[in-house]
Amino acid sequence: MIKCNDCGYENTEGLEYCDSCGAALTQATSSATQPAPSPTPSETAATQHAAHAGAETQAAPETSTPQAQAAETLASEAAAHVASAEAEAVKAPAATAEAPVAQAPEAPAAEAPVKVNAKLRIVRGGRKGQEFPLEEGNNLIGRFDPESGAFPEVDLEADDPEAKVSRKHAIIKVENGKVTIEDIGSLNGTYVNRGPRLQPGQPVELKNGDEIIVGKTFFHVIIEPAN
């Protein structure tokens, strides 16, 4: 085969002109025995232009401005932050669903209130042996007087002819098994077990068998467990 030097077409042996472009083949040699022809000036120029363009393309990143590099860095950081936030948002519901539900502590069982049967028995002054049952809550000791609003549970109107007991003399309170007495500003005072006169507004706890004195009337306190 004879290769045309102008167009490179492979012609059969013995031809003088190229079947493709018509160029003379007198100076052509067989491609099997001759080295490849040198590139034409136009091919050399095209190759050099392509190499120069590639070099400029590779060098372009190196000539980017600092502002461009900073923008690229910020964009990368922002993308990483968004990706991290999205990952946390996906994990949050799962963590919430897996968290064990705290159980509220059980409230302690309320203790049943203690009940007692309490009463006062007159032992001196007035009707000896007369008893006055005490109710749960407040029990007023005094003398009946609608005009002053005195409606005592322990009414000594019939047991205090000398009026030594005030209309509103003292309060006995029965609450949760505990019995207390408190003077509420009486004229002649309230005494427990013949001790010092009680100060108004300062309750004193009573026990079974204690003695109370109001005016000239003496009581024994009786406190028994309720059935």
GROMACS .gro file of C-alpha atoms in nm:
model
  227
    1MET     CA    1   0.000   0.000   0.000
    2ILE     CA    2   0.109   0.355  -0.080
    3LYS     CA    3  -0.007   0.633   0.159
    4CYS     CA    4  -0.085   0.973   0.012
    5ASN     CA    5   0.125   1.243   0.173
    6ASP     CA    6  -0.149   1.504   0.124
    7CYS     CA    7  -0.461   1.332   0.253
    8GLY     CA    8  -0.325   1.010   0.407
    9TYR     CA    9  -0.539   0.779   0.190
   10GLU     CA   10  -0.402   0.426   0.150
   11ASN     CA   11  -0.363   0.354  -0.223
   12THR     CA   12  -0.277   0.021  -0.385
   13GLU     CA   13   0.073  -0.042  -0.515
   14GLY     CA   14   0.152   0.081  -0.866
   15LEU     CA   15  -0.067   0.396  -0.870
   16GLU     CA   16   0.091   0.726  -0.957
   17TYR     CA   17  -0.195   0.949  -0.835
   18CYS     CA   18  -0.404   0.930  -0.515
   19ASP     CA   19  -0.751   0.783  -0.570
   20SER     CA   20  -0.887   1.018  -0.299
   21CYS     CA   21  -0.736   1.361  -0.366
   22GLY     CA   22  -0.554   1.313  -0.701
   23ALA     CA   23  -0.215   1.414  -0.562
   24ALA     CA   24   0.092   1.262  -0.726
   25LEU     CA   25   0.223   0.952  -0.558
   26THR     CA   26   0.566   0.955  -0.719
   27GLN     CA   27   0.735   1.054  -0.392
   28ALA     CA   28   0.507   0.841  -0.168
   29THR     CA   29   0.640   0.529  -0.001
   30SER     CA   30   0.475   0.224   0.138
   31SER     CA   31   0.332   0.269   0.484
   32ALA     CA   32   0.469  -0.066   0.581
   33THR     CA   33   0.833   0.036   0.507
   34GLN     CA   34   0.838   0.416   0.555
   35PRO     CA   35   0.815   0.609   0.884
   36ALA     CA   36   0.507   0.820   0.949
   37PRO     CA   37   0.515   1.155   0.769
   38SER     CA   38   0.597   1.465   0.970
   39PRO     CA   39   0.294   1.672   1.065
   40THR     CA   40   0.207   1.958   0.838
   41PRO     CA   41   0.247   2.318   0.961
   42SER     CA   42  -0.130   2.343   1.007
   43GLU     CA   43  -0.137   2.023   1.219
   44THR     CA   44   0.155   2.149   1.431
   45ALA     CA   45  -0.018   2.482   1.492
   46ALA     CA   46  -0.344   2.309   1.590
   47THR     CA   47  -0.162   2.080   1.834
   48GLN     CA   48   0.024   2.370   1.997
   49HIS     CA   49  -0.302   2.570   2.028
   50ALA     CA   50  -0.478   2.277   2.198
   51ALA     CA   51  -0.188   2.231   2.444
   52HIS     CA   52  -0.187   2.601   2.527
   53ALA     CA   53  -0.562   2.601   2.588
   54GLY     CA   54  -0.532   2.299   2.820
   55ALA     CA   55  -0.254   2.469   3.015
   56GLU     CA   56  -0.467   2.780   3.060
   57THR     CA   57  -0.761   2.565   3.178
   58GLN     CA   58  -0.546   2.389   3.441
   59ALA     CA   59  -0.394   2.717   3.559
   60ALA     CA   60  -0.732   2.888   3.595
   61PRO     CA   61  -0.803   2.765   3.952
   62GLU     CA   62  -0.464   2.896   4.064
   63THR     CA   63  -0.548   3.249   3.943
   64SER     CA   64  -0.888   3.268   4.123
   65THR     CA   65  -0.923   3.577   4.345
   66PRO     CA   66  -0.920   3.562   4.730
   67GLN     CA   67  -1.282   3.681   4.728
   68ALA     CA   68  -1.383   3.385   4.513
   69GLN     CA   69  -1.197   3.143   4.738
   70ALA     CA   70  -1.364   3.292   5.049
   71ALA     CA   71  -1.706   3.262   4.887
   72GLU     CA   72  -1.639   2.898   4.802
   73THR     CA   73  -1.529   2.832   5.162
   74LEU     CA   74  -1.844   2.997   5.306
   75ALA     CA   75  -2.062   2.802   5.066
   76SER     CA   76  -1.898   2.476   5.172
   77GLU     CA   77  -1.938   2.557   5.542
   78ALA     CA   78  -2.305   2.656   5.493
   79ALA     CA   79  -2.375   2.332   5.308
   80ALA     CA   80  -2.210   2.130   5.586
   81HIS     CA   81  -2.413   2.318   5.853
   82VAL     CA   82  -2.740   2.253   5.672
   83ALA     CA   83  -2.655   1.886   5.632
   84SER     CA   84  -2.571   1.859   6.003
   85ALA     CA   85  -2.898   2.033   6.104
   86GLU     CA   86  -3.101   1.802   5.882
   87ALA     CA   87  -2.930   1.498   6.034
   88GLU     CA   88  -3.006   1.620   6.389
   89ALA     CA   89  -3.370   1.688   6.292
   90VAL     CA   90  -3.403   1.330   6.169
   91LYS     CA   91  -3.249   1.191   6.490
   92ALA     CA   92  -3.459   1.407   6.728
   93PRO     CA   93  -3.800   1.235   6.677
   94ALA     CA   94  -3.639   0.894   6.714
   95ALA     CA   95  -3.471   0.995   7.040
   96THR     CA   96  -3.797   1.138   7.170
   97ALA     CA   97  -3.985   0.822   7.083
   98GLU     CA   98  -3.725   0.600   7.248
   99ALA     CA   99  -3.703   0.805   7.572
  100PRO     CA  100  -3.874   0.621   7.857
  101VAL     CA  101  -4.178   0.791   8.004
  102ALA     CA  102  -4.112   0.895   8.363
  103GLN     CA  103  -4.372   0.758   8.596
  104ALA     CA  104  -4.520   0.997   8.849
  105PRO     CA  105  -4.446   0.893   9.204
  106GLU     CA  106  -4.738   0.740   9.380
  107ALA     CA  107  -4.896   0.967   9.638
  108PRO     CA  108  -4.873   0.828   9.988
  109ALA     CA  109  -5.198   0.690  10.119
  110ALA     CA  110  -5.378   0.940  10.336
  111GLU     CA  111  -5.390   0.834  10.697
  112ALA     CA  112  -5.732   0.790  10.847
  113PRO     CA  113  -5.815   1.069  11.093
  114VAL     CA  114  -5.796   0.976  11.459
  115LYS     CA  115  -6.126   1.002  11.642
  116VAL     CA  116  -6.176   1.043  12.017
  117ASN     CA  117  -6.470   1.092  12.247
  118ALA     CA  118  -6.408   1.399  12.464
  119LYS     CA  119  -6.625   1.569  12.728
  120LEU     CA  120  -6.613   1.799  13.030
  121ARG     CA  121  -6.757   1.700  13.367
  122ILE     CA  122  -6.829   1.960  13.638
  123VAL     CA  123  -6.662   1.862  13.967
  124ARG     CA  124  -6.707   2.190  14.156
  125GLY     CA  125  -6.931   2.496  14.120
  126GLY     CA  126  -7.267   2.463  13.952
  127ARG     CA  127  -7.432   2.128  13.891
  128LYS     CA  128  -7.174   1.878  14.005
  129GLY     CA  129  -7.153   1.578  13.772
  130GLN     CA  130  -7.305   1.767  13.478
  131GLU     CA  131  -7.130   1.658  13.153
  132PHE     CA  132  -7.082   1.849  12.829
  133PRO     CA  133  -6.988   1.635  12.523
  134LEU     CA  134  -6.732   1.802  12.296
  135GLU     CA  135  -6.786   1.798  11.922
  136GLU     CA  136  -6.520   1.758  11.653
  137GLY     CA  137  -6.396   2.109  11.580
  138ASN     CA  138  -6.444   2.419  11.796
  139ASN     CA  139  -6.645   2.415  12.120
  140LEU     CA  140  -6.718   2.752  12.285
  141ILE     CA  141  -6.727   2.773  12.667
  142GLY     CA  142  -6.942   3.060  12.787
  143ARG     CA  143  -7.295   3.174  12.865
  144PHE     CA  144  -7.583   3.189  12.621
  145ASP     CA  145  -7.651   3.546  12.503
  146PRO     CA  146  -7.823   3.602  12.165
  147GLU     CA  147  -7.768   3.977  12.182
  148SER     CA  148  -7.388   3.936  12.185
  149GLY     CA  149  -7.396   3.636  11.951
  150ALA     CA  150  -7.283   3.391  12.216
  151PHE     CA  151  -7.416   3.039  12.146
  152PRO     CA  152  -7.174   2.818  12.342
  153GLU     CA  153  -7.152   2.440  12.309
  154VAL     CA  154  -7.056   2.436  12.679
  155ASP     CA  155  -7.329   2.666  12.810
  156LEU     CA  156  -7.276   2.753  13.178
  157GLU     CA  157  -7.572   2.989  13.210
  158ALA     CA  158  -7.738   2.754  13.464
  159ASP     CA  159  -7.411   2.672  13.643
  160ASP     CA  160  -7.271   3.021  13.693
  161PRO     CA  161  -7.520   3.230  13.895
  162GLU     CA  162  -7.250   3.484  13.988
  163ALA     CA  163  -7.161   3.539  13.618
  164LYS     CA  164  -6.792   3.468  13.671
  165VAL     CA  165  -6.777   3.304  13.325
  166SER     CA  166  -6.762   3.541  13.029
  167ARG     CA  167  -7.020   3.519  12.750
  168LYS     CA  168  -6.734   3.401  12.525
  169HIS     CA  169  -6.480   3.266  12.766
  170ALA     CA  170  -6.264   2.996  12.599
  171ILE     CA  171  -6.248   2.760  12.300
  172ILE     CA  172  -6.186   2.386  12.323
  173LYS     CA  173  -6.082   2.237  11.987
  174VAL     CA  174  -6.105   1.867  11.901
  175GLU     CA  175  -5.917   1.772  11.585
  176ASN     CA  176  -5.762   1.443  11.470
  177GLY     CA  177  -5.750   1.296  11.816
  178LYS     CA  178  -5.597   1.607  11.972
  179VAL     CA  179  -5.779   1.831  12.225
  180THR     CA  180  -5.665   2.187  12.303
  181ILE     CA  181  -5.802   2.480  12.505
  182GLU     CA  182  -5.749   2.850  12.435
  183ASP     CA  183  -5.862   3.155  12.632
  184ILE     CA  184  -6.026   3.417  12.409
  185GLY     CA  185  -6.000   3.722  12.633
  186SER     CA  186  -6.213   3.621  12.931
  187LEU     CA  187  -6.257   3.853  13.229
  188ASN     CA  188  -6.167   3.605  13.502
  189GLY     CA  189  -5.924   3.386  13.308
  190THR     CA  190  -5.878   3.017  13.222
  191TYR     CA  191  -5.653   2.775  13.413
  192VAL     CA  192  -5.527   2.420  13.341
  193ASN     CA  193  -5.419   2.198  13.631
  194ARG     CA  194  -5.408   2.511  13.853
  195GLY     CA  195  -5.114   2.646  13.659
  196PRO     CA  196  -5.061   3.006  13.542
  197ARG     CA  197  -5.345   3.188  13.375
  198LEU     CA  198  -5.358   3.108  13.002
  199GLN     CA  199  -5.259   3.385  12.768
  200PRO     CA  200  -5.528   3.466  12.510
  201GLY     CA  201  -5.452   3.319  12.166
  202GLN     CA  202  -5.207   3.056  12.299
  203PRO     CA  203  -5.372   2.708  12.292
  204VAL     CA  204  -5.265   2.438  12.539
  205GLU     CA  205  -5.306   2.066  12.474
  206LEU     CA  206  -5.529   1.872  12.714
  207LYS     CA  207  -5.492   1.515  12.835
  208ASN     CA  208  -5.739   1.275  12.986
  209GLY     CA  209  -5.791   1.364  13.356
  210ASP     CA  210  -5.671   1.727  13.331
  211GLU     CA  211  -5.850   1.992  13.539
  212ILE     CA  212  -5.988   2.314  13.388
  213ILE     CA  213  -6.105   2.618  13.584
  214VAL     CA  214  -6.320   2.889  13.420
  215GLY     CA  215  -6.449   3.156  13.657
  216LYS     CA  216  -6.558   2.954  13.966
  217THR     CA  217  -6.645   2.637  13.772
  218PHE     CA  218  -6.412   2.336  13.784
  219PHE     CA  219  -6.409   2.063  13.518
  220HIS     CA  220  -6.237   1.729  13.466
  221VAL     CA  221  -6.139   1.650  13.108
  222ILE     CA  222  -6.239   1.305  12.984
  223ILE     CA  223  -6.078   1.183  12.657
  224GLU     CA  224  -6.139   0.826  12.542
  225PRO     CA  225  -6.063   0.649  12.212
  226ALA     CA  226  -6.361   0.635  11.978
  227ASN     CA  227  -6.506   0.287  11.916
   0.00000   0.00000   0.00000
